[in-house]
């Protein structure tokens, strides 16, 4: 299940009271809705340490989920695991604030180091071999012409909204706008344009076949880009893991995880 809506709230029991005291009913229903929303979301109230907590739950948090019997790849399980992790961190902070502060400081150091190397944290857990990196590279090169072909008009679904929203400060609404803009404008307009141009310069049969293939080409373009990104990360990881900076980052990560295990051993 990807989307969970909660339990529907019946307003029938409030009808009689609403006729005489509408504001009271409004407050009570709002309280019920708020309670359900809180049960369906992760509420991190330690705003000063939010960047460190967010980094930890998205990296070490996967190990925490598996350790406590959650499916790290299932979104409802991840929510439960993240909530347990945040609660455990809060308890640990109350018990030993200085130790948790050092953990948060080192988490941000690790985050910045990983970003500086332009790699993913999980590569440390599953280091790719040179054979795997070369095989991925060969596949990328083999599929490159197909990817270039798939970019029209699929790349424009992302380029056009990015140009419109390049000054947007609240990125949380970007995905919503991208979905709505694609469904209402770029997909129908660009797909129709592709059909017309192909029909004019090739033939209608080719235009119809191309139109049917466009959604599959869009999926291919998306997954190829992700695969290419992971391949480039694997190259960077292999090239830098045995440098002084790479070894220091690995040591910091190992020590941080050990301290997290000790701190949260009895806090979950």
C-alpha positions as a printed Julia matrix, in Angstrom:
268×3 Matrix{Float64}:
   0.0    0.0     0.0
   1.49   3.34   -1.07
  -1.27   5.65    0.19
  -3.06   5.38    3.53
  -6.0    7.71    4.14
  -6.97   6.8     7.7
 -10.44   6.02    9.0
 -13.38   8.03    7.59
 -14.98  10.34   10.15
 -18.76  10.33   10.27
 -20.31  13.74   10.93
 -23.78  12.35   11.67
 -23.26  12.19   15.48
 -22.42  15.9    15.45
 -25.42  17.09   13.45
 -27.71  17.9    16.37
 -24.98  19.7    18.31
 -23.9   21.57   15.17
 -27.33  23.22   14.91
 -26.85  24.9    18.29
 -23.07  25.02   18.8
 -21.31  24.9    15.4
 -17.96  26.21   16.68
 -17.79  23.48   19.31
 -18.39  20.83   16.65
 -15.76  22.42   14.43
 -13.16  22.23   17.2
 -14.0   18.61   18.03
 -13.89  17.46   14.39
 -10.64  19.37   13.82
  -9.17  17.56   16.83
 -10.17  14.18   15.37
  -8.69  15.05   11.99
  -5.49  16.35   13.59
  -5.11  13.13   15.6
  -5.47  10.99   12.48
  -2.99  13.13   10.54
  -0.46  12.9    13.37
  -0.79   9.12   13.3
   0.03   9.11    9.58
   3.09  11.37    9.6
   6.57  11.67   11.05
   6.71  14.6    13.46
  10.28  15.72   14.17
  10.11  18.58   16.65
  13.85  18.97   17.27
  14.23  21.58   14.54
  17.77  22.53   15.58
  18.96  19.0    14.81
  16.52  18.24   12.01
  19.17  18.05    9.23
  21.19  15.47   11.18
  18.1   13.46   12.14
  16.83  13.49    8.55
  20.21  12.29    7.27
  20.38   9.49    9.85
  16.88   8.2     9.17
  17.54   8.09    5.42
  20.85   6.25    5.79
  21.42   4.38    9.05
  17.65   4.35    9.53
  17.37   1.52    6.99
  19.56  -0.67    9.18
  17.52   0.37   12.21
  14.33  -0.69   10.4
  15.67  -4.14    9.51
  17.09  -4.63   13.01
  13.66  -4.02   14.54
  11.69  -6.2    12.15
  10.44  -3.57    9.7
  10.54  -3.82    5.93
  12.81  -0.91    4.97
  11.43  -0.9     1.4
   7.76  -0.69    2.44
   6.59   2.86    3.06
   4.16   2.17    5.95
   6.87   0.15    7.7
   9.41   2.89    7.13
   7.07   5.41    8.74
   6.72   3.23   11.84
  10.46   2.63   11.93
  11.3    6.32   11.49
   8.93   7.27   14.27
  10.53   4.69   16.58
  13.99   5.94   15.61
  13.13   9.58   16.31
  11.58   8.64   19.66
  14.68   6.63   20.57
  16.94   9.54   19.67
  14.87  11.86   21.84
  15.14   9.45   24.78
  18.89   9.12   24.26
  19.23  12.9    24.14
  17.38  13.22   27.44
  19.7   10.62   28.99
  23.0   11.79   27.49
  22.64  15.04   25.6
  26.37  15.51   25.01
  26.8   12.1    23.4
  23.83  12.66   21.09
  25.09  16.14   20.2
  28.41  14.6    19.07
  26.48  12.03   17.05
  24.55  14.77   15.3
  27.72  16.76   14.62
  29.43  13.71   13.11
  26.31  12.84   11.12
  26.5   16.25    9.44
  30.23  15.77    8.82
  29.5   12.41    7.2
  26.67  13.9     5.14
  28.9   16.7     3.87
  31.71  14.25    3.08
  29.4   11.98    1.09
  28.0   14.95   -0.79
  31.52  16.17   -1.47
  32.45  12.82   -3.0
  29.13  12.76   -4.94
  28.33   9.21   -3.88
  25.53   7.4    -2.06
  25.85   6.25    1.55
  24.72   2.69    0.78
  27.76   2.08   -1.43
  29.77   1.62    1.77
  27.54  -1.35    2.67
  27.67  -2.95   -0.77
  30.93  -1.8    -2.42
  30.78  -2.55   -6.15
  33.62  -4.55   -7.68
  35.55  -3.26  -10.65
  33.93  -5.99  -12.73
  30.46  -4.78  -11.77
  31.38  -1.16  -12.48
  32.77  -2.04  -15.93
  29.71  -4.16  -16.73
  27.36  -1.32  -15.76
  29.43   1.08  -17.86
  29.25  -1.2   -20.89
  25.47  -1.48  -20.55
  25.17   2.31  -20.27
  27.14   2.76  -23.47
  25.13   0.08  -25.24
  21.81   1.7   -24.32
  22.95   5.3   -24.79
  21.49   5.71  -28.33
  18.11   4.39  -27.12
  18.19   6.83  -24.19
  18.96   9.78  -26.48
  16.04   8.72  -28.7
  13.73   8.5   -25.64
  14.48  12.05  -24.51
  11.99  13.53  -26.96
   9.59  14.71  -25.73
   9.98  13.14  -22.3
  12.82  15.37  -21.11
  10.65  18.42  -21.71
   8.23  17.23  -18.99
  10.94  18.17  -16.51
  12.74  20.99  -18.32
   9.7   23.2   -18.92
   8.43  23.16  -15.28
  12.0   23.65  -14.04
  12.28  26.82  -16.12
   8.93  28.08  -14.84
   9.69  27.31  -11.19
  13.4   28.04  -11.05
  12.81  30.75   -8.45
  10.52  28.65   -6.28
  11.68  28.7    -2.66
   9.4   25.96   -1.27
  10.5   22.81   -3.09
   7.87  20.68   -1.35
   5.29  21.85   -3.89
   7.5   21.18   -6.92
   6.45  17.55   -7.33
   2.76  18.42   -7.1
   3.14  21.15   -9.71
   5.2   18.86  -11.96
   2.54  16.15  -11.88
  -0.34  18.55  -12.56
   1.56  20.43  -15.27
   2.53  17.19  -17.03
  -0.98  15.73  -16.93
  -2.72  18.92  -18.01
  -0.2   20.41  -20.44
   3.11  18.83  -21.42
   1.96  15.24  -21.97
  -1.16  15.97  -24.08
   0.44  18.85  -26.0
   3.85  17.26  -26.65
   2.47  13.81  -27.38
  -0.05  15.28  -29.82
   2.71  17.34  -31.46
   4.89  14.24  -31.78
   2.03  12.32  -33.39
   1.35  15.11  -35.88
   5.01  15.63  -36.83
   5.65  11.92  -37.24
   2.49  11.59  -39.32
   3.58  14.44  -41.59
   7.21  13.45  -42.08
   6.9    9.63  -41.92
   3.39   8.14  -42.0
   0.33   7.61  -39.83
   1.24   4.03  -38.93
   4.63   5.14  -37.64
   2.96   8.02  -35.78
   0.49   5.67  -34.1
   3.24   3.21  -33.13
   5.4    6.04  -31.78
   2.46   7.39  -29.74
   1.92   3.96  -28.15
   5.63   3.67  -27.35
   6.0    7.12  -25.79
   4.95   6.14  -22.22
   7.34   3.17  -22.29
  10.11   5.39  -23.63
   9.42   7.78  -20.75
   9.88   4.96  -18.24
  13.06   3.85  -19.99
  14.45   7.4   -19.97
  13.74   7.74  -16.24
  15.28   4.41  -15.22
  18.26   4.78  -17.53
  19.04   8.14  -15.93
  18.89   6.55  -12.47
  21.06   3.65  -13.64
  23.58   6.04  -15.19
  23.7    8.1   -11.99
  24.38   5.0    -9.89
  27.07   3.92  -12.33
  28.84   7.29  -12.07
  28.6    7.07   -8.28
  30.12   3.59   -8.4
  33.03   4.93  -10.46
  33.64   7.77   -8.0
  33.41   5.4    -5.06
  35.93   2.95   -6.53
  38.32   5.76   -7.46
  38.2    7.46   -4.06
  37.52   4.8    -1.45
  41.24   4.11   -0.82
  42.31   7.74   -0.79
  43.03   9.42    2.53
  39.7   11.24    2.41
  37.83   8.05    1.49
  39.36   6.04    4.33
  38.64   8.85    6.8
  35.02   8.95    5.67
  34.69   5.2     6.04
  36.18   5.34    9.55
  33.85   8.16   10.55
  30.83   6.25    9.26
  31.79   3.02   11.05
  32.42   4.82   14.34
  29.16   6.77   14.04
  27.14   3.61   13.46
  28.77   1.88   16.43
  27.91   4.81   18.69
  24.33   4.86   17.42
  23.99   1.16   18.18
  25.24   1.7    21.74
  23.13   4.8    22.35
  19.89   3.33   21.07
  20.33  -0.24   22.22
  17.84   0.22   25.05
  15.92   3.2    23.7
  13.56   1.54   21.22
